[in-house]
Amino acid sequence: MAEEGRSEETDAVERKKQKGGFRTMPFILANDFCDRLANVGFSSNLISYLTLQLHLPLVEASNIITNFNGTANLTPLIGGLVADSFAGRFWTITSGSVFYQLGMVFLTLSAVIPSLSPPPCAKNATDCQRPSSSQIAVLYLALLCTSIGTGGTRPCIMAFGADQLELDAHGRPRDAKPRWSFFNIYFFGIELAKLTAATAVVYVQENVGWGWGLGIPTITMLAAVVAFVSGYSLYVRMPPGGSPLVRLAQVTTAAFRKRKAVVPDPSLLYQDKELDAGISTAGRLLHTDQLKFLDKAAIATAGDMLPSGEPRLWRLSTVHRVEELKSIMRMLPIWAATILLVTSGSHNSSFAIQQARTMDRDITPRFRIPPASMLIFTNITMLLTLTFYDRVLVRVLRRRTGHPTGITHLQRTGVGMTLAMVANAVAAVVERRRKAVAAANGLLDAPKATVPMSVFWLVPQYAIHGVADAFMDVGRMEFLYDQAPESLRSTAAALYWLTNSMGSYLGTLLVTVVHDKTRRSGQWLQDNLNRGKLDSYYWLVVALQVLNLVYYFVCVKYYTFKPLETTGDDKEVELDHVNGNGDGDTKKDVLR
């Protein structure tokens, strides 16, 4: 009996050891692939749905899209906090997927049921019936549900996937880490889903109908939920470490209480390994010299301890908890620099699609490329760039720089920001030519006429944006995941989506201001693009990007990477300056 008990216990331990690893990737990546296919399947062509089916003006439709994108990228901040605080990543992802499914169902019903959308326009009509308030309410309800859903999936799926490859069943780092970046694979899958959506799904929407065009993403989202839940027994599921916001608030409050105290030698600041064990399984953060006023939270004074010997956390924090707040604060200036990147690319899903609709899109006498399908050139170039970067460029750069990943995450992001600026400059030049062709053919007052200029003139700007995204998106996500404290990684991933949110809202603000301020002097943004000055708007965005790039370089120059203490098998402690390389072994000093 004793032997049987030991055998069962051994089997349980073995099953626990076998959790995680590459075999969980099909479930996680299948979920995200289907999720993104559903998302892009309706959002990439949403501008067409709003203007052609719901008969909304271009500027109003554009602002609905940017506001929706802003909300959908704001909710991940809440979802990340929920996951880190009490729900855990698995259940947050599952709940978010269900909400997203509901939103897709409502959106599909609005396209299928005639009473939920305005009647079609009469042929050659200039003024079409706008949707009623109840029809708009159904649209907003659908968009709200999908926004809530993304709040559960987006901040957690990347961190959850990385956990499977980097952590064992006990939450400790694996001895052998994969040689490739999970984030490269993640974004490769995203772009593959976008490519599928921008071709097959958009084609169905334009040529078959919006019922099937939205129904396909809805069915795909159901498959995403099933795929993810199916892998439940295989996942490494990190327990939540308590509310990170509470810990950050405790540090801030303790530092303020002791604002008049004198900071002693760092070795005298309060440490408690047992207290921090649950939020530092991969190693504790070590003291840094920046933001010294926060060190006051770790000064032990009379009345800071309970009779049990535990600290009063609103009066006294450990060095690790102080450094958690410092890490987030150090990341924020660089995080803020990436907001304008989203703003600069937001017009690809609105104005650029409307440009494509005015141009010659005939591929053959029987096939015309849908305007929203121009996004495939961004997807294709990003897929090719990710593959080339991971398999060729990293090896070449590694020989030159000696860096494990060729260049750092911050350098990779900087390259992407520069290329995004070039893409918008190209967009301005192409739009100026498109208007010149329209004028030469007497089409300035014929907004629905086809300008005799191939739609493939738009390919360079879409393609450069794709290359920029391959550098920029992966670089900034790896930076956030790498530099965030381990207990705040879902929250850090939420910062990535919060960037997209703020960028989208800034896009709405920029469009609104430009639309209002240029009304008297010749409106830049109007339904008739041939009479507008969209090229001037693009040049304005380029000018803002130049200023933003200078600000980014200044932030990078003064950024300090987090130092991490890890304990090896030889009981020595290593000081690991995690330096944006994904491996965290750029600089090590052994402390004896």
C-alpha positions as a printed NumPy array, in Angstrom:
array([[  0.   ,   0.   ,   0.   ],
       [  2.83 ,   2.351,   0.886],
       [  4.487,   1.598,  -2.437],
       [  1.221,   2.272,  -4.28 ],
       [  0.861,   5.602,  -2.441],
       [  4.41 ,   6.577,  -3.347],
       [  3.757,   5.542,  -6.952],
       [  0.63 ,   7.692,  -7.183],
       [  2.48 ,  10.624,  -5.636],
       [  5.344,  10.158,  -8.103],
       [  2.893,  10.073, -11.028],
       [  1.261,  13.292,  -9.808],
       [  4.656,  14.993,  -9.557],
       [  5.582,  13.787, -13.054],
       [  2.304,  15.095, -14.481],
       [  2.966,  18.452, -12.868],
       [  6.487,  18.556, -14.304],
       [  5.126,  17.861, -17.763],
       [  2.888,  20.907, -17.784],
       [  3.67 ,  23.76 , -20.14 ],
       [  6.222,  23.638, -22.921],
       [  5.817,  23.73 , -26.659],
       [  2.912,  21.272, -26.694],
       [  0.629,  23.963, -25.267],
       [  1.333,  26.286, -28.208],
       [ -1.269,  24.783, -30.604],
       [ -4.062,  25.544, -28.111],
       [ -2.843,  29.058, -27.295],
       [ -1.884,  30.1  , -30.807],
       [ -5.046,  28.568, -32.296],
       [ -7.07 ,  30.672, -29.861],
       [ -5.229,  33.831, -30.767],
       [ -5.313,  33.062, -34.504],
       [ -9.097,  32.615, -34.449],
       [ -9.482,  35.629, -32.14 ],
       [ -7.531,  37.858, -34.529],
       [ -9.25 ,  36.445, -37.592],
       [-12.581,  37.376, -35.994],
       [-11.334,  40.814, -34.925],
       [ -9.717,  41.782, -38.202],
       [-12.512,  40.112, -40.143],
       [-14.88 ,  42.886, -39.132],
       [-12.622,  45.759, -38.023],
       [-10.458,  45.908, -41.186],
       [-13.512,  46.664, -43.331],
       [-15.577,  48.409, -40.666],
       [-15.17 ,  51.733, -42.471],
       [-17.012,  50.233, -45.475],
       [-19.77 ,  48.819, -43.259],
       [-20.318,  52.164, -41.54 ],
       [-20.291,  54.28 , -44.71 ],
       [-21.993,  51.941, -47.19 ],
       [-24.392,  49.934, -45.   ],
       [-25.152,  52.407, -42.215],
       [-24.689,  55.498, -44.442],
       [-22.54 ,  57.444, -41.96 ],
       [-20.325,  60.374, -43.118],
       [-16.603,  59.607, -43.527],
       [-15.309,  61.702, -40.605],
       [-18.   ,  60.363, -38.231],
       [-17.306,  56.778, -39.312],
       [-13.556,  57.312, -38.926],
       [-14.043,  58.645, -35.393],
       [-16.273,  55.69 , -34.458],
       [-13.492,  53.342, -35.567],
       [-10.73 ,  55.149, -33.676],
       [-12.942,  55.44 , -30.573],
       [-13.759,  51.736, -30.798],
       [-10.067,  50.886, -31.189],
       [ -9.29 ,  53.177, -28.281],
       [-11.824,  51.473, -26.01 ],
       [-10.829,  47.975, -27.17 ],
       [ -7.231,  48.789, -26.284],
       [ -8.107,  50.501, -22.983],
       [-10.001,  47.57 , -21.437],
       [ -6.867,  45.353, -21.457],
       [ -5.489,  47.555, -18.667],
       [ -8.445,  46.516, -16.512],
       [ -8.156,  42.902, -17.662],
       [ -4.453,  42.801, -16.831],
       [ -5.122,  44.091, -13.326],
       [ -7.916,  41.54 , -12.828],
       [ -5.613,  38.717, -13.965],
       [ -2.708,  39.791, -11.769],
       [ -4.915,  40.541,  -8.768],
       [ -7.254,  37.571,  -8.293],
       [ -8.545,  35.812, -11.428],
       [ -5.335,  34.515, -13.001],
       [ -4.545,  34.595, -16.708],
       [ -6.402,  31.449, -17.787],
       [ -9.819,  32.455, -16.451],
       [ -9.39 ,  36.059, -17.591],
       [ -8.685,  34.877, -21.15 ],
       [-11.637,  32.482, -21.072],
       [-14.083,  35.115, -19.782],
       [-12.872,  37.664, -22.299],
       [-13.321,  35.204, -25.168],
       [-16.946,  34.605, -24.154],
       [-17.701,  38.35 , -24.094],
       [-16.068,  38.755, -27.469],
       [-18.253,  35.951, -28.822],
       [-21.378,  37.792, -27.636],
       [-20.25 ,  40.983, -29.361],
       [-19.721,  39.155, -32.645],
       [-23.186,  37.585, -32.39 ],
       [-24.812,  41.024, -31.896],
       [-22.832,  42.473, -34.813],
       [-23.847,  39.631, -37.115],
       [-27.506,  39.969, -36.116],
       [-27.381,  43.696, -36.921],
       [-26.306,  42.825, -40.466],
       [-28.783,  39.959, -40.943],
       [-32.   ,  41.352, -39.41 ],
       [-33.381,  44.15 , -41.674],
       [-34.89 ,  46.135, -38.782],
       [-31.44 ,  46.573, -37.214],
       [-29.995,  48.551, -40.146],
       [-31.273,  51.382, -42.39 ],
       [-32.776,  50.569, -45.814],
       [-30.423,  50.432, -48.815],
       [-29.768,  53.638, -50.743],
       [-31.737,  54.259, -53.896],
       [-29.668,  54.046, -57.063],
       [-27.662,  57.258, -57.713],
       [-29.03 ,  58.789, -54.498],
       [-26.849,  61.402, -52.815],
       [-28.584,  61.453, -49.416],
       [-29.269,  58.087, -47.792],
       [-31.316,  57.403, -44.683],
       [-29.179,  57.449, -41.554],
       [-29.536,  54.673, -38.962],
       [-32.004,  55.246, -36.141],
       [-30.925,  55.667, -32.533],
       [-31.911,  52.056, -31.746],
       [-29.885,  50.743, -34.684],
       [-26.871,  52.746, -33.547],
       [-27.439,  51.39 , -30.009],
       [-27.197,  47.781, -31.272],
       [-23.957,  48.659, -33.088],
       [-22.505,  50.24 , -29.937],
       [-23.595,  47.259, -27.811],
       [-21.787,  44.89 , -30.168],
       [-18.647,  47.038, -30.161],
       [-18.801,  47.358, -26.352],
       [-18.979,  43.565, -25.86 ],
       [-16.047,  42.994, -28.185],
       [-14.117,  45.735, -26.362],
       [-14.754,  44.036, -23.012],
       [-13.683,  40.742, -24.574],
       [-10.368,  42.113, -25.769],
       [ -9.822,  43.351, -22.22 ],
       [ -9.647,  39.741, -21.112],
       [ -7.663,  38.208, -23.961],
       [ -5.115,  40.762, -25.11 ],
       [ -3.225,  41.518, -21.872],
       [ -2.969,  37.861, -20.874],
       [ -2.521,  35.688, -23.942],
       [  1.055,  36.806, -24.656],
       [  2.204,  36.576, -21.046],
       [  0.348,  33.256, -20.661],
       [  2.039,  31.842, -23.761],
       [  5.482,  33.035, -22.669],
       [  4.895,  31.434, -19.252],
       [  4.419,  28.027, -20.903],
       [  7.87 ,  28.22 , -22.505],
       [  9.834,  30.001, -19.802],
       [  8.405,  28.586, -16.536],
       [  8.072,  25.097, -15.102],
       [  4.992,  23.804, -13.287],
       [  6.156,  25.488, -10.058],
       [  6.512,  28.902, -11.726],
       [ 10.323,  28.803, -11.72 ],
       [ 12.377,  29.618, -14.837],
       [ 13.174,  26.6  , -17.   ],
       [ 16.788,  25.533, -17.295],
       [ 16.65 ,  25.481, -21.101],
       [ 14.82 ,  28.335, -22.73 ],
       [ 13.753,  28.223, -26.384],
       [ 16.26 ,  29.705, -28.78 ],
       [ 13.581,  31.632, -30.638],
       [ 11.357,  34.407, -29.404],
       [  7.804,  33.508, -28.452],
       [  6.818,  37.032, -29.403],
       [  8.105,  36.609, -32.961],
       [  5.941,  33.48 , -33.281],
       [  3.008,  35.259, -31.658],
       [  3.097,  38.218, -34.013],
       [  3.701,  35.911, -36.988],
       [  0.437,  34.128, -36.125],
       [ -1.36 ,  37.452, -35.733],
       [ -0.255,  38.625, -39.172],
       [ -1.234,  35.289, -40.716],
       [ -4.725,  35.734, -39.25 ],
       [ -4.873,  39.321, -40.507],
       [ -3.809,  38.181, -43.972],
       [ -6.566,  35.562, -44.06 ],
       [ -9.153,  38.062, -42.84 ],
       [ -8.086,  40.833, -45.247],
       [ -8.406,  38.478, -48.228],
       [-11.028,  35.76 , -47.733],
       [-13.302,  37.467, -45.18 ],
       [-13.203,  40.906, -46.823],
       [-13.924,  39.307, -50.207],
       [-17.036,  37.648, -48.754],
       [-18.174,  40.968, -47.249],
       [-17.766,  42.849, -50.531],
       [-19.09 ,  40.189, -52.915],
       [-21.401,  37.854, -50.946],
       [-22.874,  40.014, -48.2  ],
       [-22.357,  41.276, -44.677],
       [-24.389,  38.453, -43.129],
       [-21.831,  35.823, -44.138],
       [-19.026,  38.393, -43.97 ],
       [-19.613,  38.851, -40.235],
       [-20.958,  35.351, -39.599],
       [-17.648,  33.711, -40.566],
       [-15.661,  35.686, -37.927],
       [-18.391,  34.854, -35.37 ],
       [-18.043,  31.116, -36.011],
       [-14.249,  31.469, -35.937],
       [-14.425,  33.128, -32.524],
       [-16.413,  30.17 , -31.183],
       [-13.612,  27.893, -32.407],
       [-11.112,  30.103, -30.545],
       [-12.924,  29.597, -27.23 ],
       [-13.121,  25.827, -27.701],
       [ -9.452,  25.559, -28.736],
       [ -8.178,  27.424, -25.7  ],
       [-10.299,  25.655, -23.088],
       [ -9.317,  22.264, -24.553],
       [ -5.747,  22.68 , -23.331],
       [ -6.711,  23.357, -19.693],
       [ -4.96 ,  20.33 , -18.198],
       [ -1.654,  21.079, -19.956],
       [ -1.132,  24.697, -18.962],
       [  1.232,  26.167, -16.4  ],
       [ -1.152,  28.414, -14.463],
       [  0.617,  30.993, -12.331],
       [ -1.432,  31.971,  -9.269],
       [ -2.237,  35.69 ,  -9.047],
       [  0.083,  37.585,  -6.737],
       [ -2.473,  40.018,  -5.341],
       [ -3.407,  43.401,  -6.683],
       [ -0.321,  45.096,  -8.138],
       [ -2.028,  48.47 ,  -7.882],
       [ -2.46 ,  47.995,  -4.138],
       [  1.251,  47.224,  -3.758],
       [  2.213,  50.256,  -5.844],
       [ -0.169,  52.42 ,  -3.799],
       [  1.334,  51.066,  -0.57 ],
       [  4.841,  52.033,  -1.708],
       [  3.688,  55.504,  -2.723],
       [  1.839,  56.037,   0.575],
       [  4.758,  54.786,   2.681],
       [  7.203,  57.027,   0.814],
       [  4.934,  60.038,   1.295],
       [  4.536,  59.332,   5.022],
       [  8.33 ,  59.36 ,   5.376],
       [  9.018,  62.193,   2.944],
       [ 11.125,  64.027,   5.558],
       [ 13.229,  60.985,   6.431],
       [ 16.854,  60.719,   5.323],
       [ 17.6  ,  57.738,   3.084],
       [ 20.308,  55.563,   4.705],
       [ 22.81 ,  53.292,   3.   ],
       [ 20.904,  50.945,   0.603],
       [ 22.081,  47.917,   2.584],
       [ 20.008,  49.161,   5.55 ],
       [ 16.728,  49.315,   3.643],
       [ 14.055,  46.788,   4.581],
       [ 14.177,  43.332,   2.954],
       [ 11.862,  40.362,   3.498],
       [ 12.416,  37.347,   1.217],
       [  9.537,  35.386,   2.709],
       [  7.069,  38.242,   2.19 ],
       [  8.163,  38.698,  -1.436],
       [  8.376,  34.982,  -2.276],
       [  5.012,  34.847,  -4.05 ],
       [  5.794,  37.807,  -6.327],
       [  9.463,  37.072,  -7.071],
       [  9.707,  33.389,  -8.049],
       [ 12.201,  34.245, -10.817],
       [ 14.291,  36.448,  -8.514],
       [ 14.005,  39.635,  -6.498],
       [ 14.601,  43.091,  -7.874],
       [ 17.687,  44.767,  -6.466],
       [ 18.118,  48.365,  -5.388],
       [ 18.755,  51.057,  -8.018],
       [ 19.888,  54.643,  -7.539],
       [ 17.129,  56.272,  -9.584],
       [ 13.958,  57.761,  -8.063],
       [ 15.532,  57.754,  -4.602],
       [ 12.562,  59.461,  -2.959],
       [ 10.708,  56.13 ,  -3.247],
       [ 13.443,  54.435,  -1.17 ],
       [ 11.951,  56.169,   1.854],
       [  9.149,  53.593,   1.773],
       [ 11.734,  50.938,   2.757],
       [ 13.09 ,  52.813,   5.785],
       [ 12.109,  50.926,   8.938],
       [ 10.927,  53.222,  11.743],
       [  9.111,  52.805,  15.033],
       [  5.538,  51.601,  14.619],
       [  6.15 ,  50.035,  11.199],
       [  5.92 ,  46.444,  12.454],
       [  2.958,  44.48 ,  13.764],
       [  3.296,  42.491,  17.046],
       [  3.593,  39.357,  14.878],
       [  6.754,  40.736,  13.295],
       [  5.133,  41.4  ,   9.924],
       [  5.383,  44.88 ,   8.386],
       [  2.485,  47.308,   8.16 ],
       [  2.513,  47.472,   4.365],
       [  0.999,  50.954,   4.182],
       [  3.92 ,  52.195,   6.28 ],
       [  6.825,  49.953,   5.247],
       [  7.658,  48.264,   1.931],
       [ 10.449,  45.944,   0.916],
       [ 13.15 ,  46.969,  -1.557],
       [ 11.643,  44.563,  -4.099],
       [  8.251,  46.287,  -3.912],
       [  9.842,  49.714,  -4.174],
       [ 11.758,  48.559,  -7.252],
       [  8.528,  47.247,  -8.809],
       [  7.187,  50.789,  -8.794],
       [ 10.513,  52.173, -10.013],
       [ 10.536,  49.713, -12.922],
       [  7.085,  50.804, -14.065],
       [  7.951,  54.493, -13.689],
       [ 11.177,  54.074, -15.686],
       [  9.239,  52.386, -18.495],
       [  6.539,  55.044, -18.796],
       [  8.486,  57.717, -20.769],
       [  9.463,  55.164, -23.425],
       [  5.944,  53.748, -23.391],
       [  4.539,  57.247, -24.005],
       [  6.811,  57.709, -27.028],
       [  5.085,  54.838, -28.828],
       [  1.58 ,  56.34 , -28.575],
       [  2.032,  58.492, -31.678],
       [  3.05 ,  55.381, -33.631],
       [ -0.496,  54.077, -33.336],
       [ -1.916,  57.467, -34.293],
       [  0.295,  57.602, -37.382],
       [ -0.945,  54.205, -38.586],
       [ -4.618,  54.574, -37.649],
       [ -5.52 ,  56.086, -41.031],
       [ -4.614,  52.8  , -42.761],
       [ -7.985,  51.397, -41.694],
       [ -9.98 ,  54.5  , -42.639],
       [ -8.641,  57.183, -45.003],
       [ -6.313,  54.892, -46.947],
       [ -9.161,  52.425, -47.574],
       [-11.347,  55.254, -48.871],
       [ -8.464,  56.325, -51.139],
       [ -8.317,  52.79 , -52.514],
       [-12.06 ,  52.85 , -53.204],
       [-11.61 ,  55.838, -55.563],
       [ -8.78 ,  54.202, -57.564],
       [ -8.614,  51.609, -60.342],
       [ -8.914,  48.261, -58.547],
       [ -9.478,  45.955, -61.516],
       [ -7.17 ,  42.93 , -61.532],
       [ -8.991,  41.104, -64.314],
       [-12.18 ,  41.992, -66.204],
       [-14.107,  39.938, -63.629],
       [-12.185,  40.586, -60.417],
       [-11.769,  43.842, -58.535],
       [ -9.665,  43.917, -55.373],
       [-11.699,  45.044, -52.302],
       [-10.352,  48.304, -50.822],
       [ -9.822,  46.796, -47.355],
       [ -7.766,  43.98 , -48.89 ],
       [ -4.945,  46.473, -49.463],
       [ -4.074,  45.722, -45.829],
       [ -2.674,  42.379, -47.019],
       [  0.453,  44.166, -48.197],
       [  1.109,  45.263, -44.621],
       [  0.465,  41.714, -43.405],
       [  2.646,  40.05 , -46.065],
       [  5.611,  42.362, -45.551],
       [  5.364,  41.959, -41.779],
       [  5.313,  38.156, -42.122],
       [  8.317,  38.216, -44.457],
       [ 10.191,  40.687, -42.257],
       [  9.582,  38.656, -39.091],
       [ 10.884,  35.515, -40.811],
       [ 13.897,  37.301, -42.317],
       [ 14.665,  39.061, -39.043],
       [ 14.489,  35.891, -36.926],
       [ 16.343,  33.583, -39.321],
       [ 18.851,  35.847, -41.096],
       [ 19.171,  39.358, -39.738],
       [ 19.668,  38.348, -36.085],
       [ 22.615,  36.113, -37.005],
       [ 24.26 ,  38.814, -39.13 ],
       [ 23.781,  41.525, -36.51 ],
       [ 24.904,  39.199, -33.706],
       [ 28.307,  38.794, -35.358],
       [ 28.667,  42.577, -35.577],
       [ 27.253,  43.627, -32.199],
       [ 27.854,  40.557, -30.024],
       [ 24.283,  40.92 , -28.74 ],
       [ 22.283,  37.653, -28.437],
       [ 19.35 ,  39.105, -30.419],
       [ 21.42 ,  41.264, -32.763],
       [ 20.013,  44.547, -31.47 ],
       [ 18.179,  45.449, -28.276],
       [ 14.417,  45.786, -27.981],
       [ 14.747,  49.574, -27.779],
       [ 16.891,  49.734, -30.928],
       [ 14.385,  47.511, -32.727],
       [ 11.545,  49.84 , -31.715],
       [ 13.524,  52.889, -32.881],
       [ 14.022,  51.356, -36.331],
       [ 10.275,  50.716, -36.547],
       [  9.453,  54.302, -35.562],
       [ 11.753,  55.658, -38.268],
       [ 10.246,  53.418, -40.948],
       [  6.697,  54.375, -39.898],
       [  7.617,  58.009, -40.484],
       [  8.914,  57.163, -43.967],
       [  5.664,  55.279, -44.727],
       [  3.562,  58.365, -43.982],
       [  5.814,  60.567, -46.121],
       [  5.295,  58.142, -49.011],
       [  1.519,  58.209, -48.352],
       [  1.518,  62.013, -48.666],
       [  3.368,  61.907, -51.993],
       [  1.035,  59.241, -53.432],
       [ -2.103,  61.113, -52.352],
       [ -0.828,  64.299, -53.983],
       [ -0.372,  62.382, -57.251],
       [ -3.831,  60.765, -56.953],
       [ -5.445,  64.191, -56.652],
       [ -3.43 ,  65.496, -59.607],
       [ -4.67 ,  62.607, -61.767],
       [ -8.247,  63.264, -60.621],
       [ -7.903,  66.96 , -61.542],
       [ -6.367,  66.166, -64.928],
       [ -9.361,  63.965, -65.743],
       [-12.004,  66.428, -64.534],
       [-13.027,  64.292, -61.551],
       [-12.623,  66.791, -58.705],
       [-16.399,  66.972, -58.206],
       [-17.065,  63.283, -58.905],
       [-16.144,  61.531, -55.627],
       [-17.731,  58.223, -56.659],
       [-15.968,  58.078, -60.027],
       [-12.906,  55.866, -60.497],
       [ -9.678,  57.835, -60.787],
       [ -7.585,  56.327, -63.635],
       [ -4.68 ,  55.483, -61.341],
       [ -3.853,  51.954, -60.211],
       [ -4.622,  51.115, -56.593],
       [ -1.198,  49.486, -56.425],
       [  0.311,  52.958, -56.011],
       [ -0.745,  52.504, -52.375],
       [  1.343,  49.338, -51.978],
       [  4.612,  51.099, -50.933],
       [  3.039,  52.866, -47.947],
       [  1.274,  49.689, -46.791],
       [  4.429,  47.611, -47.272],
       [  6.686,  50.023, -45.38 ],
       [  4.161,  50.08 , -42.542],
       [  4.411,  46.268, -42.458],
       [  8.201,  46.337, -42.143],
       [  7.899,  49.048, -39.483],
       [  5.391,  46.986, -37.498],
       [  7.69 ,  43.933, -37.558],
       [ 10.355,  45.969, -35.799],
       [  8.146,  48.189, -33.692],
       [  5.382,  45.931, -32.373],
       [  7.618,  43.017, -31.39 ],
       [ 10.286,  45.314, -29.993],
       [  7.986,  47.251, -27.693],
       [  6.143,  44.13 , -26.495],
       [  9.418,  42.347, -25.689],
       [ 10.632,  45.466, -23.9  ],
       [  7.509,  45.665, -21.726],
       [  7.542,  41.945, -20.897],
       [ 11.299,  41.919, -20.261],
       [ 11.487,  45.011, -18.091],
       [  8.262,  44.634, -16.096],
       [  8.407,  42.9  , -12.696],
       [  7.195,  39.296, -13.058],
       [  4.084,  39.906, -10.945],
       [  3.109,  42.794, -13.204],
       [  3.562,  41.148, -16.595],
       [ -0.128,  40.977, -17.463],
       [ -0.368,  44.626, -16.477],
       [  2.718,  45.378, -18.593],
       [  1.126,  43.613, -21.554],
       [ -1.923,  45.781, -20.933],
       [  0.35 ,  48.821, -21.295],
       [  1.053,  47.645, -24.839],
       [ -2.654,  47.728, -25.623],
       [ -3.081,  50.953, -23.668],
       [ -0.577,  52.461, -26.115],
       [ -2.916,  51.458, -28.93 ],
       [ -5.844,  52.912, -27.   ],
       [ -4.206,  56.265, -26.381],
       [ -2.956,  56.339, -29.975],
       [ -6.449,  55.695, -31.31 ],
       [ -8.013,  58.376, -29.103],
       [ -5.238,  60.77 , -30.163],
       [ -6.098,  59.916, -33.774],
       [ -9.724,  60.86 , -33.109],
       [ -8.62 ,  64.121, -31.497],
       [ -6.23 ,  64.931, -34.327],
       [ -8.852,  64.259, -37.014],
       [-11.461,  66.308, -35.124],
       [ -9.12 ,  69.27 , -34.619],
       [ -7.895,  69.236, -38.222],
       [-11.455,  68.894, -39.514],
       [-12.576,  71.857, -37.384],
       [ -9.588,  74.171, -37.901],
       [ -9.425,  73.761, -41.69 ],
       [-13.15 ,  74.264, -42.286],
       [-12.767,  77.883, -43.399],
       [ -9.473,  77.651, -45.284],
       [-10.357,  74.627, -47.4  ],
       [-11.269,  71.519, -45.455],
       [ -8.47 ,  68.919, -45.407],
       [-10.701,  65.956, -44.501],
       [-14.008,  65.587, -46.304],
       [-16.148,  62.923, -47.942],
       [-14.935,  64.054, -51.384],
       [-11.248,  63.15 , -51.155],
       [-10.605,  64.711, -54.556],
       [-11.377,  68.161, -53.12 ],
       [ -9.771,  67.499, -49.747],
       [ -6.176,  67.863, -48.615],
       [ -5.469,  64.444, -47.157],
       [ -1.826,  64.789, -48.229],
       [ -1.462,  67.818, -45.924],
       [ -2.854,  65.745, -43.06 ],
       [ -0.226,  63.063, -43.77 ],
       [  2.567,  65.659, -43.737],
       [  1.292,  66.967, -40.4  ],
       [  1.554,  63.438, -38.974],
       [  5.118,  63.14 , -40.346],
       [  6.119,  66.393, -38.606],
       [  4.724,  65.105, -35.306],
       [  6.629,  61.836, -35.782],
       [  9.934,  63.679, -36.236],
       [  9.463,  65.438, -32.889],
       [  8.384,  62.181, -31.265],
       [ 11.458,  60.335, -32.569],
       [ 13.787,  62.927, -31.012],
       [ 11.945,  62.535, -27.693],
       [ 12.261,  58.722, -27.927],
       [ 16.026,  58.836, -28.477],
       [ 16.434,  61.076, -25.403],
       [ 14.381,  58.617, -23.286],
       [ 16.431,  55.639, -24.485],
       [ 19.713,  57.386, -23.712],
       [ 18.807,  57.837, -20.039],
       [ 16.933,  54.549, -19.49 ],
       [ 18.214,  52.154, -16.786],
       [ 17.527,  48.428, -17.134],
       [ 16.226,  46.538, -14.127],
       [ 18.686,  44.533, -11.971],
       [ 17.469,  41.084, -10.917],
       [ 18.75 ,  38.803,  -8.154],
       [ 18.555,  35.074,  -8.893],
       [ 19.68 ,  32.104,  -6.826],
       [ 21.405,  29.25 ,  -8.635],
       [ 21.935,  25.67 ,  -7.66 ],
       [ 25.346,  26.539,  -6.218],
       [ 23.621,  28.881,  -3.741],
       [ 25.429,  31.853,  -5.182],
       [ 23.438,  34.942,  -5.983],
       [ 23.767,  36.574,  -9.373],
       [ 23.107,  40.193, -10.19 ],
       [ 21.398,  40.092, -13.564],
       [ 20.955,  43.358, -15.415],
       [ 18.126,  42.384, -17.736],
       [ 19.196,  44.34 , -20.77 ],
       [ 16.512,  43.853, -23.339],
       [ 17.999,  40.727, -24.892],
       [ 15.339,  38.265, -23.829],
       [ 17.881,  36.092, -22.004],
       [ 18.843,  38.49 , -19.235],
       [ 22.544,  37.624, -19.126],
       [ 24.216,  40.677, -20.557],
       [ 25.944,  41.691, -17.345],
       [ 26.486,  39.435, -14.352],
       [ 28.43 ,  39.874, -11.141],
       [ 28.584,  37.05 ,  -8.63 ],
       [ 27.9  ,  38.169,  -5.066],
       [ 29.524,  35.994,  -2.475]])
